[in-house]
Amino acid sequence: MGDIRTFGVVGSGIIGAGWAARALAAGLDVLAYDPESGAEHRLRKKIDQIWPVLERTGLFPDASRDRLTFCDSLEEVAVGSQFIQESAPERIDLKVKLHSQIDAAASKDTIIASSTSGLLPTEFQAQCVHPGRVIVGHPFNPVYLLPLVEVLGGERTSAGSLDAAVAFYQRIGMYPLRVRSEVPGFLSDRLQEALWREILHLVNDDVATPAELDAAIAYGPGLRWALWGACQIFHLAAQPGGMGQFLKHFDPALFPWTKLEPPQITEALAQKMHEGCETLAGDLSIDEMEQVRDDALIGIIESLQKRNLGAGKVFNDHQHRIRTAKEAKR
Ligand code: NAD
């Protein structure tokens, strides 16, 4: 794999725009393609909104919004990029077709990564002539702030491509988590799905509203998850025995509280969920909510940075890389 100078964005919606912003902040050139009318305007507007956040968290020397080029075709992105991140809608037929088109046009050394939330890379390789460079790099919204990216290969992915992808994601300030088995939903979305399923049941059964369920996370478990995740937090919850003692107290087989099957998404349930969230948002528009979220996330990250803990360590390491790059330029 050669040096990655140009990052290709295929699909510039919420996730694709986040990738474009992160890559520009890392001092890369970005080529983007999205067939929807007005996509270029929306992408540039989104990056303008995000840029002040990136200025706060750190820009590489030469990082510039002017280094974004919006292309007329998928092939233009594929030919001109050394790393391509596909972030099109979550439809297997579309993603298989896009992978085969990108594979046909891109140099065989170019890595093709998909942002898919849970589809499998082996399926994306089906129609590729060079499947060894096809991987999944699953990010989290907002991509320009949250460092986690889950990285996994399919049956025909080469170990070299996975290593190169991990190194590249680190270079742009991320925490690549290698997922060792090709399982649907990977790791994080499996966990999020379990929570999401219970939220839908509790609203469907009229046990709680979206506001009550958000309070049940935001004022309690959500605050502590940012430090260590669920396992270490539970380890602290039963002293002095730690996790071993905790499992004796809370064996889920003794308390079968949750339901494994999701509820049917009826019109009534969708309406209750949507109205509940609109009530929670109050007068804030989506853009305003994003600004509040980003500002608060930076506050949490800065607090973790002071302790070099969790995601704070990833930001400390990245900001060190930026300082070193700036000194090398002097
Ligand atoms: P989105 O709908 O916001 O963006 C998708 C974009 O793809 C749109 O702009 C659309 O015009 C474009 N598109 C449609 N057809 C295309 C084509 N043929 N070629 C190129 N672009 C095309 O969706 P999103 O939320 O950004 O999700 C994109 C991917 O990222 C999905 O696979 C999704 O599962 C995954 N993902 C989403 C989230 C999230 O929180 N939204 C998080 C992680 C991963």
mmCIF file of C-alpha atoms and ligand atoms in Angstrom:
data_model
loop_
_atom_site.group_PDB
_atom_site.id
_atom_site.type_symbol
_atom_site.label_atom_id
_atom_site.label_comp_id
_atom_site.label_asym_id
_atom_site.label_seq_id
_atom_site.Cartn_x
_atom_site.Cartn_y
_atom_site.Cartn_z
ATOM 1 C CA MET A 1 0.000 0.000 0.000
ATOM 2 C CA GLY A 2 1.446 3.365 -0.984
ATOM 3 C CA ASP A 3 1.169 6.636 0.861
ATOM 4 C CA ILE A 4 -2.448 7.737 1.259
ATOM 5 C CA ARG A 5 -2.781 11.365 0.133
ATOM 6 C CA THR A 6 -6.295 11.425 -1.300
ATOM 7 C CA PHE A 7 -9.352 10.127 0.516
ATOM 8 C CA GLY A 8 -12.399 9.177 -1.555
ATOM 9 C CA VAL A 9 -15.918 9.691 -0.221
ATOM 10 C CA VAL A 10 -18.734 7.771 -1.952
ATOM 11 C CA GLY A 11 -22.073 8.960 -0.567
ATOM 12 C CA SER A 12 -21.908 12.316 1.226
ATOM 13 C CA GLY A 13 -24.854 12.131 3.634
ATOM 14 C CA ILE A 14 -24.481 12.323 7.425
ATOM 15 C CA ILE A 15 -21.687 9.766 7.601
ATOM 16 C CA GLY A 16 -19.909 10.612 4.328
ATOM 17 C CA ALA A 17 -19.786 14.316 5.291
ATOM 18 C CA GLY A 18 -18.322 13.371 8.670
ATOM 19 C CA TRP A 19 -15.598 11.314 6.954
ATOM 20 C CA ALA A 20 -14.837 14.149 4.519
ATOM 21 C CA ALA A 21 -14.447 16.610 7.401
ATOM 22 C CA ARG A 22 -12.199 14.239 9.375
ATOM 23 C CA ALA A 23 -9.975 13.577 6.340
ATOM 24 C CA LEU A 24 -9.681 17.293 5.484
ATOM 25 C CA ALA A 25 -8.741 18.053 9.104
ATOM 26 C CA ALA A 26 -5.978 15.440 8.778
ATOM 27 C CA GLY A 27 -4.485 17.414 5.887
ATOM 28 C CA LEU A 28 -5.634 15.099 3.089
ATOM 29 C CA ASP A 29 -7.149 15.874 -0.286
ATOM 30 C CA VAL A 30 -10.733 14.648 -0.527
ATOM 31 C CA LEU A 31 -12.664 13.571 -3.627
ATOM 32 C CA ALA A 32 -16.408 13.127 -3.096
ATOM 33 C CA TYR A 33 -19.268 11.700 -5.152
ATOM 34 C CA ASP A 34 -22.997 11.615 -4.428
ATOM 35 C CA PRO A 35 -25.599 11.400 -7.227
ATOM 36 C CA GLU A 36 -28.356 13.279 -5.403
ATOM 37 C CA SER A 37 -29.184 16.756 -6.696
ATOM 38 C CA GLY A 38 -27.796 19.488 -4.404
ATOM 39 C CA ALA A 39 -25.394 17.056 -2.711
ATOM 40 C CA GLU A 40 -22.295 19.206 -3.274
ATOM 41 C CA HIS A 41 -23.948 22.283 -1.744
ATOM 42 C CA ARG A 42 -25.146 20.273 1.275
ATOM 43 C CA LEU A 43 -21.707 18.732 1.786
ATOM 44 C CA ARG A 44 -19.840 22.047 1.640
ATOM 45 C CA LYS A 45 -22.389 23.662 3.970
ATOM 46 C CA LYS A 46 -22.028 20.790 6.449
ATOM 47 C CA ILE A 47 -18.240 21.027 6.411
ATOM 48 C CA ASP A 48 -18.444 24.802 7.011
ATOM 49 C CA GLN A 49 -20.646 24.098 10.064
ATOM 50 C CA ILE A 50 -18.251 21.444 11.370
ATOM 51 C CA TRP A 51 -14.964 23.317 10.748
ATOM 52 C CA PRO A 52 -14.955 25.368 13.993
ATOM 53 C CA VAL A 53 -15.262 22.081 15.926
ATOM 54 C CA LEU A 54 -12.244 20.721 14.062
ATOM 55 C CA GLU A 55 -10.295 23.914 14.734
ATOM 56 C CA ARG A 56 -10.906 23.279 18.435
ATOM 57 C CA THR A 57 -9.857 19.633 18.388
ATOM 58 C CA GLY A 58 -6.870 20.031 16.053
ATOM 59 C CA LEU A 59 -5.999 20.542 12.379
ATOM 60 C CA PHE A 60 -2.948 19.122 10.652
ATOM 61 C CA PRO A 61 -0.679 21.621 8.873
ATOM 62 C CA ASP A 62 -2.076 22.361 5.388
ATOM 63 C CA ALA A 63 -5.553 21.173 6.405
ATOM 64 C CA SER A 64 -8.041 23.123 4.334
ATOM 65 C CA ARG A 65 -11.658 22.979 3.247
ATOM 66 C CA ASP A 66 -10.402 24.022 -0.222
ATOM 67 C CA ARG A 67 -8.893 20.601 -0.645
ATOM 68 C CA LEU A 68 -12.341 19.086 -1.199
ATOM 69 C CA THR A 69 -13.274 18.355 -4.835
ATOM 70 C CA PHE A 70 -16.764 17.225 -5.699
ATOM 71 C CA CYS A 71 -16.659 14.812 -8.657
ATOM 72 C CA ASP A 72 -19.208 14.101 -11.398
ATOM 73 C CA SER A 73 -18.705 10.361 -11.315
ATOM 74 C CA LEU A 74 -17.914 7.483 -9.018
ATOM 75 C CA GLU A 75 -15.054 6.487 -11.339
ATOM 76 C CA GLU A 76 -13.343 9.885 -10.886
ATOM 77 C CA VAL A 77 -13.252 9.297 -7.111
ATOM 78 C CA ALA A 78 -12.115 5.692 -7.565
ATOM 79 C CA VAL A 79 -9.264 6.552 -9.940
ATOM 80 C CA GLY A 80 -7.968 9.515 -7.925
ATOM 81 C CA SER A 81 -8.026 8.125 -4.346
ATOM 82 C CA GLN A 82 -5.750 5.806 -2.386
ATOM 83 C CA PHE A 83 -8.392 5.063 0.264
ATOM 84 C CA ILE A 84 -12.122 5.034 -0.504
ATOM 85 C CA GLN A 85 -14.835 5.104 2.130
ATOM 86 C CA GLU A 86 -18.241 4.023 0.855
ATOM 87 C CA SER A 87 -21.113 5.583 2.847
ATOM 88 C CA ALA A 88 -24.147 5.000 0.618
ATOM 89 C CA PRO A 89 -27.560 3.856 1.964
ATOM 90 C CA GLU A 90 -27.658 0.570 3.871
ATOM 91 C CA ARG A 91 -28.948 -1.641 1.046
ATOM 92 C CA ILE A 92 -27.046 -4.792 0.188
ATOM 93 C CA ASP A 93 -27.882 -4.702 -3.564
ATOM 94 C CA LEU A 94 -26.642 -1.099 -3.844
ATOM 95 C CA LYS A 95 -23.485 -1.697 -1.831
ATOM 96 C CA VAL A 96 -22.554 -4.847 -3.829
ATOM 97 C CA LYS A 97 -22.968 -2.889 -7.081
ATOM 98 C CA LEU A 98 -20.995 0.116 -5.817
ATOM 99 C CA HIS A 99 -18.152 -2.101 -4.614
ATOM 100 C CA SER A 100 -17.905 -3.801 -8.005
ATOM 101 C CA GLN A 101 -17.863 -0.405 -9.790
ATOM 102 C CA ILE A 102 -15.238 1.060 -7.449
ATOM 103 C CA ASP A 103 -13.172 -2.137 -7.685
ATOM 104 C CA ALA A 104 -13.238 -2.004 -11.488
ATOM 105 C CA ALA A 105 -12.004 1.612 -11.626
ATOM 106 C CA ALA A 106 -9.597 1.902 -8.668
ATOM 107 C CA SER A 107 -5.942 0.882 -8.664
ATOM 108 C CA LYS A 108 -5.628 -2.596 -7.116
ATOM 109 C CA ASP A 109 -3.710 -1.133 -4.140
ATOM 110 C CA THR A 110 -6.526 1.247 -3.182
ATOM 111 C CA ILE A 111 -8.387 0.195 -0.043
ATOM 112 C CA ILE A 112 -12.171 0.120 -0.317
ATOM 113 C CA ALA A 113 -13.828 0.494 3.071
ATOM 114 C CA SER A 114 -17.549 0.442 3.779
ATOM 115 C CA SER A 115 -19.240 2.394 6.587
ATOM 116 C CA THR A 116 -21.996 -0.232 6.778
ATOM 117 C CA SER A 117 -23.674 -0.517 10.175
ATOM 118 C CA GLY A 118 -23.816 -4.297 10.100
ATOM 119 C CA LEU A 119 -23.701 -5.872 6.595
ATOM 120 C CA LEU A 120 -20.850 -8.266 5.895
ATOM 121 C CA PRO A 121 -17.726 -7.531 3.840
ATOM 122 C CA THR A 122 -17.747 -11.024 2.249
ATOM 123 C CA GLU A 123 -20.964 -10.009 0.492
ATOM 124 C CA PHE A 124 -19.364 -6.784 -0.811
ATOM 125 C CA GLN A 125 -16.495 -8.829 -2.269
ATOM 126 C CA ALA A 126 -18.843 -11.010 -4.356
ATOM 127 C CA GLN A 127 -18.360 -9.142 -7.650
ATOM 128 C CA CYS A 128 -14.887 -7.677 -7.092
ATOM 129 C CA VAL A 129 -11.859 -8.654 -9.174
ATOM 130 C CA HIS A 130 -9.502 -7.574 -6.349
ATOM 131 C CA PRO A 131 -11.453 -8.515 -3.179
ATOM 132 C CA GLY A 132 -8.326 -8.571 -0.988
ATOM 133 C CA ARG A 133 -8.571 -4.805 -0.376
ATOM 134 C CA VAL A 134 -12.264 -4.751 0.581
ATOM 135 C CA ILE A 135 -12.872 -4.085 4.283
ATOM 136 C CA VAL A 136 -15.504 -2.649 6.630
ATOM 137 C CA GLY A 137 -14.615 0.495 8.609
ATOM 138 C CA HIS A 138 -17.726 1.163 10.693
ATOM 139 C CA PRO A 139 -17.702 4.667 12.239
ATOM 140 C CA PHE A 140 -19.995 6.439 14.707
ATOM 141 C CA ASN A 141 -21.879 9.685 14.306
ATOM 142 C CA PRO A 142 -20.420 12.349 14.515
ATOM 143 C CA VAL A 143 -17.543 10.745 12.592
ATOM 144 C CA TYR A 144 -15.372 13.894 12.927
ATOM 145 C CA LEU A 145 -15.409 13.666 16.750
ATOM 146 C CA LEU A 146 -15.953 10.068 17.847
ATOM 147 C CA PRO A 147 -12.732 8.073 17.423
ATOM 148 C CA LEU A 148 -14.178 4.533 17.277
ATOM 149 C CA VAL A 149 -14.076 2.700 13.950
ATOM 150 C CA GLU A 150 -14.750 -1.046 13.860
ATOM 151 C CA VAL A 151 -12.487 -2.738 11.316
ATOM 152 C CA LEU A 152 -13.095 -6.175 9.824
ATOM 153 C CA GLY A 153 -12.426 -8.120 6.659
ATOM 154 C CA GLY A 154 -14.379 -10.642 4.621
ATOM 155 C CA GLU A 155 -13.369 -14.155 3.624
ATOM 156 C CA ARG A 156 -11.019 -12.865 0.906
ATOM 157 C CA THR A 157 -9.603 -9.746 2.592
ATOM 158 C CA SER A 158 -5.798 -9.756 2.907
ATOM 159 C CA ALA A 159 -4.150 -9.269 6.289
ATOM 160 C CA GLY A 160 -2.046 -6.501 4.700
ATOM 161 C CA SER A 161 -5.158 -4.499 3.785
ATOM 162 C CA LEU A 162 -6.512 -4.739 7.322
ATOM 163 C CA ASP A 163 -3.172 -3.622 8.778
ATOM 164 C CA ALA A 164 -2.967 -0.724 6.310
ATOM 165 C CA ALA A 165 -6.537 0.364 7.115
ATOM 166 C CA VAL A 166 -5.855 0.268 10.863
ATOM 167 C CA ALA A 167 -2.688 2.362 10.390
ATOM 168 C CA PHE A 168 -4.533 4.859 8.215
ATOM 169 C CA TYR A 169 -7.450 5.260 10.622
ATOM 170 C CA GLN A 170 -4.968 5.854 13.467
ATOM 171 C CA ARG A 171 -3.236 8.496 11.387
ATOM 172 C CA ILE A 172 -6.525 10.416 11.053
ATOM 173 C CA GLY A 173 -7.110 10.323 14.817
ATOM 174 C CA MET A 174 -9.306 7.273 15.224
ATOM 175 C CA TYR A 175 -9.410 4.245 17.511
ATOM 176 C CA PRO A 176 -9.605 1.263 15.137
ATOM 177 C CA LEU A 177 -11.128 -1.723 16.909
ATOM 178 C CA ARG A 178 -10.391 -4.984 15.060
ATOM 179 C CA VAL A 179 -13.498 -7.198 14.997
ATOM 180 C CA ARG A 180 -12.086 -10.716 14.882
ATOM 181 C CA SER A 181 -15.161 -12.542 13.500
ATOM 182 C CA GLU A 182 -17.383 -11.495 10.651
ATOM 183 C CA VAL A 183 -20.646 -11.220 12.615
ATOM 184 C CA PRO A 184 -23.709 -9.159 11.579
ATOM 185 C CA GLY A 185 -23.907 -5.865 13.490
ATOM 186 C CA PHE A 186 -20.249 -6.241 14.596
ATOM 187 C CA LEU A 187 -19.718 -5.357 18.291
ATOM 188 C CA SER A 188 -21.032 -1.901 19.064
ATOM 189 C CA ASP A 189 -24.248 -2.110 17.076
ATOM 190 C CA ARG A 190 -25.014 -5.481 18.676
ATOM 191 C CA LEU A 191 -24.895 -3.696 22.034
ATOM 192 C CA GLN A 192 -26.820 -0.687 20.775
ATOM 193 C CA GLU A 193 -29.456 -2.929 19.209
ATOM 194 C CA ALA A 194 -30.115 -4.643 22.542
ATOM 195 C CA LEU A 195 -30.760 -1.263 24.170
ATOM 196 C CA TRP A 196 -32.768 0.017 21.220
ATOM 197 C CA ARG A 197 -34.982 -3.106 21.193
ATOM 198 C CA GLU A 198 -35.836 -2.632 24.882
ATOM 199 C CA ILE A 199 -36.622 1.055 24.321
ATOM 200 C CA LEU A 200 -39.077 0.088 21.590
ATOM 201 C CA HIS A 201 -40.730 -2.551 23.788
ATOM 202 C CA LEU A 202 -41.067 -0.187 26.751
ATOM 203 C CA VAL A 203 -42.636 2.536 24.573
ATOM 204 C CA ASN A 204 -44.828 0.035 22.723
ATOM 205 C CA ASP A 205 -46.120 -1.398 26.009
ATOM 206 C CA ASP A 206 -46.780 2.134 27.336
ATOM 207 C CA VAL A 207 -44.392 1.526 30.219
ATOM 208 C CA ALA A 208 -42.343 4.659 29.515
ATOM 209 C CA THR A 209 -41.957 7.581 27.102
ATOM 210 C CA PRO A 210 -38.832 8.394 25.057
ATOM 211 C CA ALA A 211 -38.164 11.250 27.528
ATOM 212 C CA GLU A 212 -38.244 8.909 30.533
ATOM 213 C CA LEU A 213 -36.022 6.361 28.771
ATOM 214 C CA ASP A 214 -33.477 9.010 27.730
ATOM 215 C CA ALA A 215 -33.396 10.219 31.345
ATOM 216 C CA ALA A 216 -32.790 6.608 32.423
ATOM 217 C CA ILE A 217 -29.568 6.667 30.395
ATOM 218 C CA ALA A 218 -28.353 10.278 30.405
ATOM 219 C CA TYR A 219 -28.466 10.885 34.171
ATOM 220 C CA GLY A 220 -26.956 7.537 35.091
ATOM 221 C CA PRO A 221 -25.326 4.759 33.057
ATOM 222 C CA GLY A 222 -24.610 6.977 30.029
ATOM 223 C CA LEU A 223 -22.359 9.270 32.059
ATOM 224 C CA ARG A 224 -20.118 6.433 33.208
ATOM 225 C CA TRP A 225 -19.997 4.493 29.908
ATOM 226 C CA ALA A 226 -17.729 7.165 28.380
ATOM 227 C CA LEU A 227 -14.955 6.223 30.790
ATOM 228 C CA TRP A 228 -14.766 2.443 30.474
ATOM 229 C CA GLY A 229 -17.789 0.830 28.873
ATOM 230 C CA ALA A 230 -20.077 -1.589 30.710
ATOM 231 C CA CYS A 231 -17.764 -4.431 31.858
ATOM 232 C CA GLN A 232 -15.340 -2.405 33.981
ATOM 233 C CA ILE A 233 -18.161 -0.302 35.374
ATOM 234 C CA PHE A 234 -19.959 -3.476 36.567
ATOM 235 C CA HIS A 235 -16.641 -4.735 37.959
ATOM 236 C CA LEU A 236 -16.730 -1.744 40.328
ATOM 237 C CA ALA A 237 -20.364 -2.321 41.219
ATOM 238 C CA ALA A 238 -19.935 -5.361 43.487
ATOM 239 C CA GLN A 239 -17.151 -4.898 46.005
ATOM 240 C CA PRO A 240 -14.909 -6.451 47.074
ATOM 241 C CA GLY A 241 -15.439 -9.351 44.662
ATOM 242 C CA GLY A 242 -15.736 -7.451 41.381
ATOM 243 C CA MET A 243 -17.308 -8.997 38.290
ATOM 244 C CA GLY A 244 -17.331 -12.554 39.729
ATOM 245 C CA GLN A 245 -19.448 -11.375 42.666
ATOM 246 C CA PHE A 246 -21.583 -9.166 40.399
ATOM 247 C CA LEU A 247 -22.562 -12.162 38.230
ATOM 248 C CA LYS A 248 -23.708 -14.055 41.315
ATOM 249 C CA HIS A 249 -25.887 -11.108 42.374
ATOM 250 C CA PHE A 250 -27.299 -10.376 38.943
ATOM 251 C CA ASP A 251 -27.347 -13.653 36.999
ATOM 252 C CA PRO A 252 -29.634 -12.712 34.063
ATOM 253 C CA ALA A 253 -31.100 -16.223 34.129
ATOM 254 C CA LEU A 254 -32.555 -15.408 37.577
ATOM 255 C CA PHE A 255 -33.996 -12.118 36.377
ATOM 256 C CA PRO A 256 -35.190 -12.583 32.787
ATOM 257 C CA TRP A 257 -36.186 -8.914 32.499
ATOM 258 C CA THR A 258 -35.718 -8.335 28.815
ATOM 259 C CA LYS A 259 -37.273 -9.583 25.583
ATOM 260 C CA LEU A 260 -35.138 -11.022 22.813
ATOM 261 C CA GLU A 261 -37.409 -10.365 19.835
ATOM 262 C CA PRO A 262 -37.952 -6.740 18.764
ATOM 263 C CA PRO A 263 -41.539 -5.475 18.677
ATOM 264 C CA GLN A 264 -43.267 -4.920 15.355
ATOM 265 C CA ILE A 265 -42.766 -1.313 14.216
ATOM 266 C CA THR A 266 -46.420 -0.336 13.829
ATOM 267 C CA GLU A 267 -47.573 3.142 12.752
ATOM 268 C CA ALA A 268 -48.650 3.777 16.344
ATOM 269 C CA LEU A 269 -45.222 2.877 17.764
ATOM 270 C CA ALA A 270 -43.371 4.938 15.158
ATOM 271 C CA GLN A 271 -45.603 7.914 15.982
ATOM 272 C CA LYS A 272 -45.103 7.586 19.747
ATOM 273 C CA MET A 273 -41.334 7.414 19.279
ATOM 274 C CA HIS A 274 -41.229 10.348 16.880
ATOM 275 C CA GLU A 275 -43.508 12.591 18.920
ATOM 276 C CA GLY A 276 -41.579 11.730 22.067
ATOM 277 C CA CYS A 277 -38.327 12.792 20.441
ATOM 278 C CA GLU A 278 -39.839 15.996 19.024
ATOM 279 C CA THR A 279 -41.023 16.888 22.535
ATOM 280 C CA LEU A 280 -37.538 16.226 23.875
ATOM 281 C CA ALA A 281 -35.950 18.444 21.213
ATOM 282 C CA GLY A 282 -38.244 21.337 22.210
ATOM 283 C CA ASP A 283 -37.420 24.482 20.236
ATOM 284 C CA LEU A 284 -34.022 23.271 19.075
ATOM 285 C CA SER A 285 -33.560 22.522 15.379
ATOM 286 C CA ILE A 286 -31.468 19.499 14.327
ATOM 287 C CA ASP A 287 -28.545 21.850 13.472
ATOM 288 C CA GLU A 288 -28.761 23.448 16.926
ATOM 289 C CA MET A 289 -28.927 20.049 18.608
ATOM 290 C CA GLU A 290 -25.798 19.006 16.708
ATOM 291 C CA GLN A 291 -23.961 22.081 17.975
ATOM 292 C CA VAL A 292 -25.021 21.387 21.567
ATOM 293 C CA ARG A 293 -23.980 17.733 21.189
ATOM 294 C CA ASP A 294 -20.558 18.578 19.704
ATOM 295 C CA ASP A 295 -19.823 21.223 22.331
ATOM 296 C CA ALA A 296 -20.756 18.875 25.183
ATOM 297 C CA LEU A 297 -18.816 15.985 23.613
ATOM 298 C CA ILE A 298 -15.690 18.147 23.431
ATOM 299 C CA GLY A 299 -16.152 18.977 27.124
ATOM 300 C CA ILE A 300 -16.321 15.262 27.987
ATOM 301 C CA ILE A 301 -13.322 14.490 25.783
ATOM 302 C CA GLU A 302 -11.281 17.298 27.394
ATOM 303 C CA SER A 303 -12.099 15.916 30.821
ATOM 304 C CA LEU A 304 -10.937 12.444 29.707
ATOM 305 C CA GLN A 305 -7.802 13.998 28.160
ATOM 306 C CA LYS A 306 -6.787 15.408 31.548
ATOM 307 C CA ARG A 307 -6.702 11.826 32.845
ATOM 308 C CA ASN A 308 -5.379 10.304 29.575
ATOM 309 C CA LEU A 309 -8.364 7.969 29.876
ATOM 310 C CA GLY A 310 -10.396 6.160 27.178
ATOM 311 C CA ALA A 311 -11.125 8.383 24.170
ATOM 312 C CA GLY A 312 -9.111 11.172 25.873
ATOM 313 C CA LYS A 313 -5.911 9.202 25.235
ATOM 314 C CA VAL A 314 -6.771 8.891 21.519
ATOM 315 C CA PHE A 315 -7.146 12.700 21.318
ATOM 316 C CA ASN A 316 -3.905 13.269 23.268
ATOM 317 C CA ASP A 317 -2.007 10.965 20.890
ATOM 318 C CA HIS A 318 -3.535 12.636 17.837
ATOM 319 C CA GLN A 319 -2.804 16.159 19.051
ATOM 320 C CA HIS A 320 0.789 15.060 19.700
ATOM 321 C CA ARG A 321 0.983 13.844 16.063
ATOM 322 C CA ILE A 322 -0.317 17.236 14.880
ATOM 323 C CA ARG A 323 2.275 19.125 16.969
ATOM 324 C CA THR A 324 5.055 16.905 15.610
ATOM 325 C CA ALA A 325 3.884 17.482 12.030
ATOM 326 C CA LYS A 326 3.802 21.258 12.623
ATOM 327 C CA GLU A 327 7.329 21.256 14.093
ATOM 328 C CA ALA A 328 8.606 19.198 11.141
ATOM 329 C CA LYS A 329 7.237 21.859 8.776
ATOM 330 C CA ARG A 330 9.013 24.749 10.491
HETATM 331 P P1 NAD B 1 -27.559 9.147 4.436
HETATM 332 O O1 NAD B 1 -28.871 8.771 3.867
HETATM 333 O O2 NAD B 1 -27.444 10.363 5.287
HETATM 334 O O3 NAD B 1 -26.466 9.258 3.276
HETATM 335 C C1 NAD B 1 -26.387 8.364 2.203
HETATM 336 C C2 NAD B 1 -25.931 9.147 0.991
HETATM 337 O O4 NAD B 1 -25.657 8.246 -0.070
HETATM 338 C C3 NAD B 1 -26.993 10.138 0.483
HETATM 339 O O5 NAD B 1 -26.448 11.437 0.405
HETATM 340 C C4 NAD B 1 -27.363 9.587 -0.899
HETATM 341 O O6 NAD B 1 -27.659 10.611 -1.847
HETATM 342 C C5 NAD B 1 -26.082 8.858 -1.267
HETATM 343 N N1 NAD B 1 -26.271 7.864 -2.323
HETATM 344 C C6 NAD B 1 -27.420 7.260 -2.741
HETATM 345 N N2 NAD B 1 -27.148 6.445 -3.784
HETATM 346 C C7 NAD B 1 -25.814 6.538 -4.027
HETATM 347 C C8 NAD B 1 -24.943 5.964 -4.990
HETATM 348 N N3 NAD B 1 -25.383 5.123 -5.928
HETATM 349 N N4 NAD B 1 -23.629 6.311 -4.963
HETATM 350 C C9 NAD B 1 -23.149 7.158 -4.030
HETATM 351 N N5 NAD B 1 -23.935 7.742 -3.090
HETATM 352 C C10 NAD B 1 -25.246 7.428 -3.083
HETATM 353 O O7 NAD B 1 -27.082 7.847 5.267
HETATM 354 P P2 NAD B 1 -25.956 7.779 6.390
HETATM 355 O O8 NAD B 1 -26.614 7.804 7.715
HETATM 356 O O9 NAD B 1 -24.881 8.720 6.052
HETATM 357 O O10 NAD B 1 -25.464 6.257 6.200
HETATM 358 C C11 NAD B 1 -24.499 5.890 5.228
HETATM 359 C C12 NAD B 1 -23.894 4.547 5.628
HETATM 360 O O11 NAD B 1 -23.273 4.671 6.923
HETATM 361 C C13 NAD B 1 -24.907 3.413 5.785
HETATM 362 O O12 NAD B 1 -24.300 2.219 5.368
HETATM 363 C C14 NAD B 1 -25.177 3.384 7.291
HETATM 364 O O13 NAD B 1 -25.609 2.133 7.737
HETATM 365 C C15 NAD B 1 -23.816 3.713 7.813
HETATM 366 N N6 NAD B 1 -23.766 4.299 9.165
HETATM 367 C C16 NAD B 1 -24.688 5.207 9.569
HETATM 368 C C17 NAD B 1 -24.613 5.750 10.869
HETATM 369 C C18 NAD B 1 -25.573 6.795 11.352
HETATM 370 O O14 NAD B 1 -25.608 7.024 12.570
HETATM 371 N N7 NAD B 1 -26.319 7.463 10.488
HETATM 372 C C19 NAD B 1 -23.561 5.349 11.726
HETATM 373 C C20 NAD B 1 -22.613 4.437 11.264
HETATM 374 C C21 NAD B 1 -22.724 3.907 9.979
#
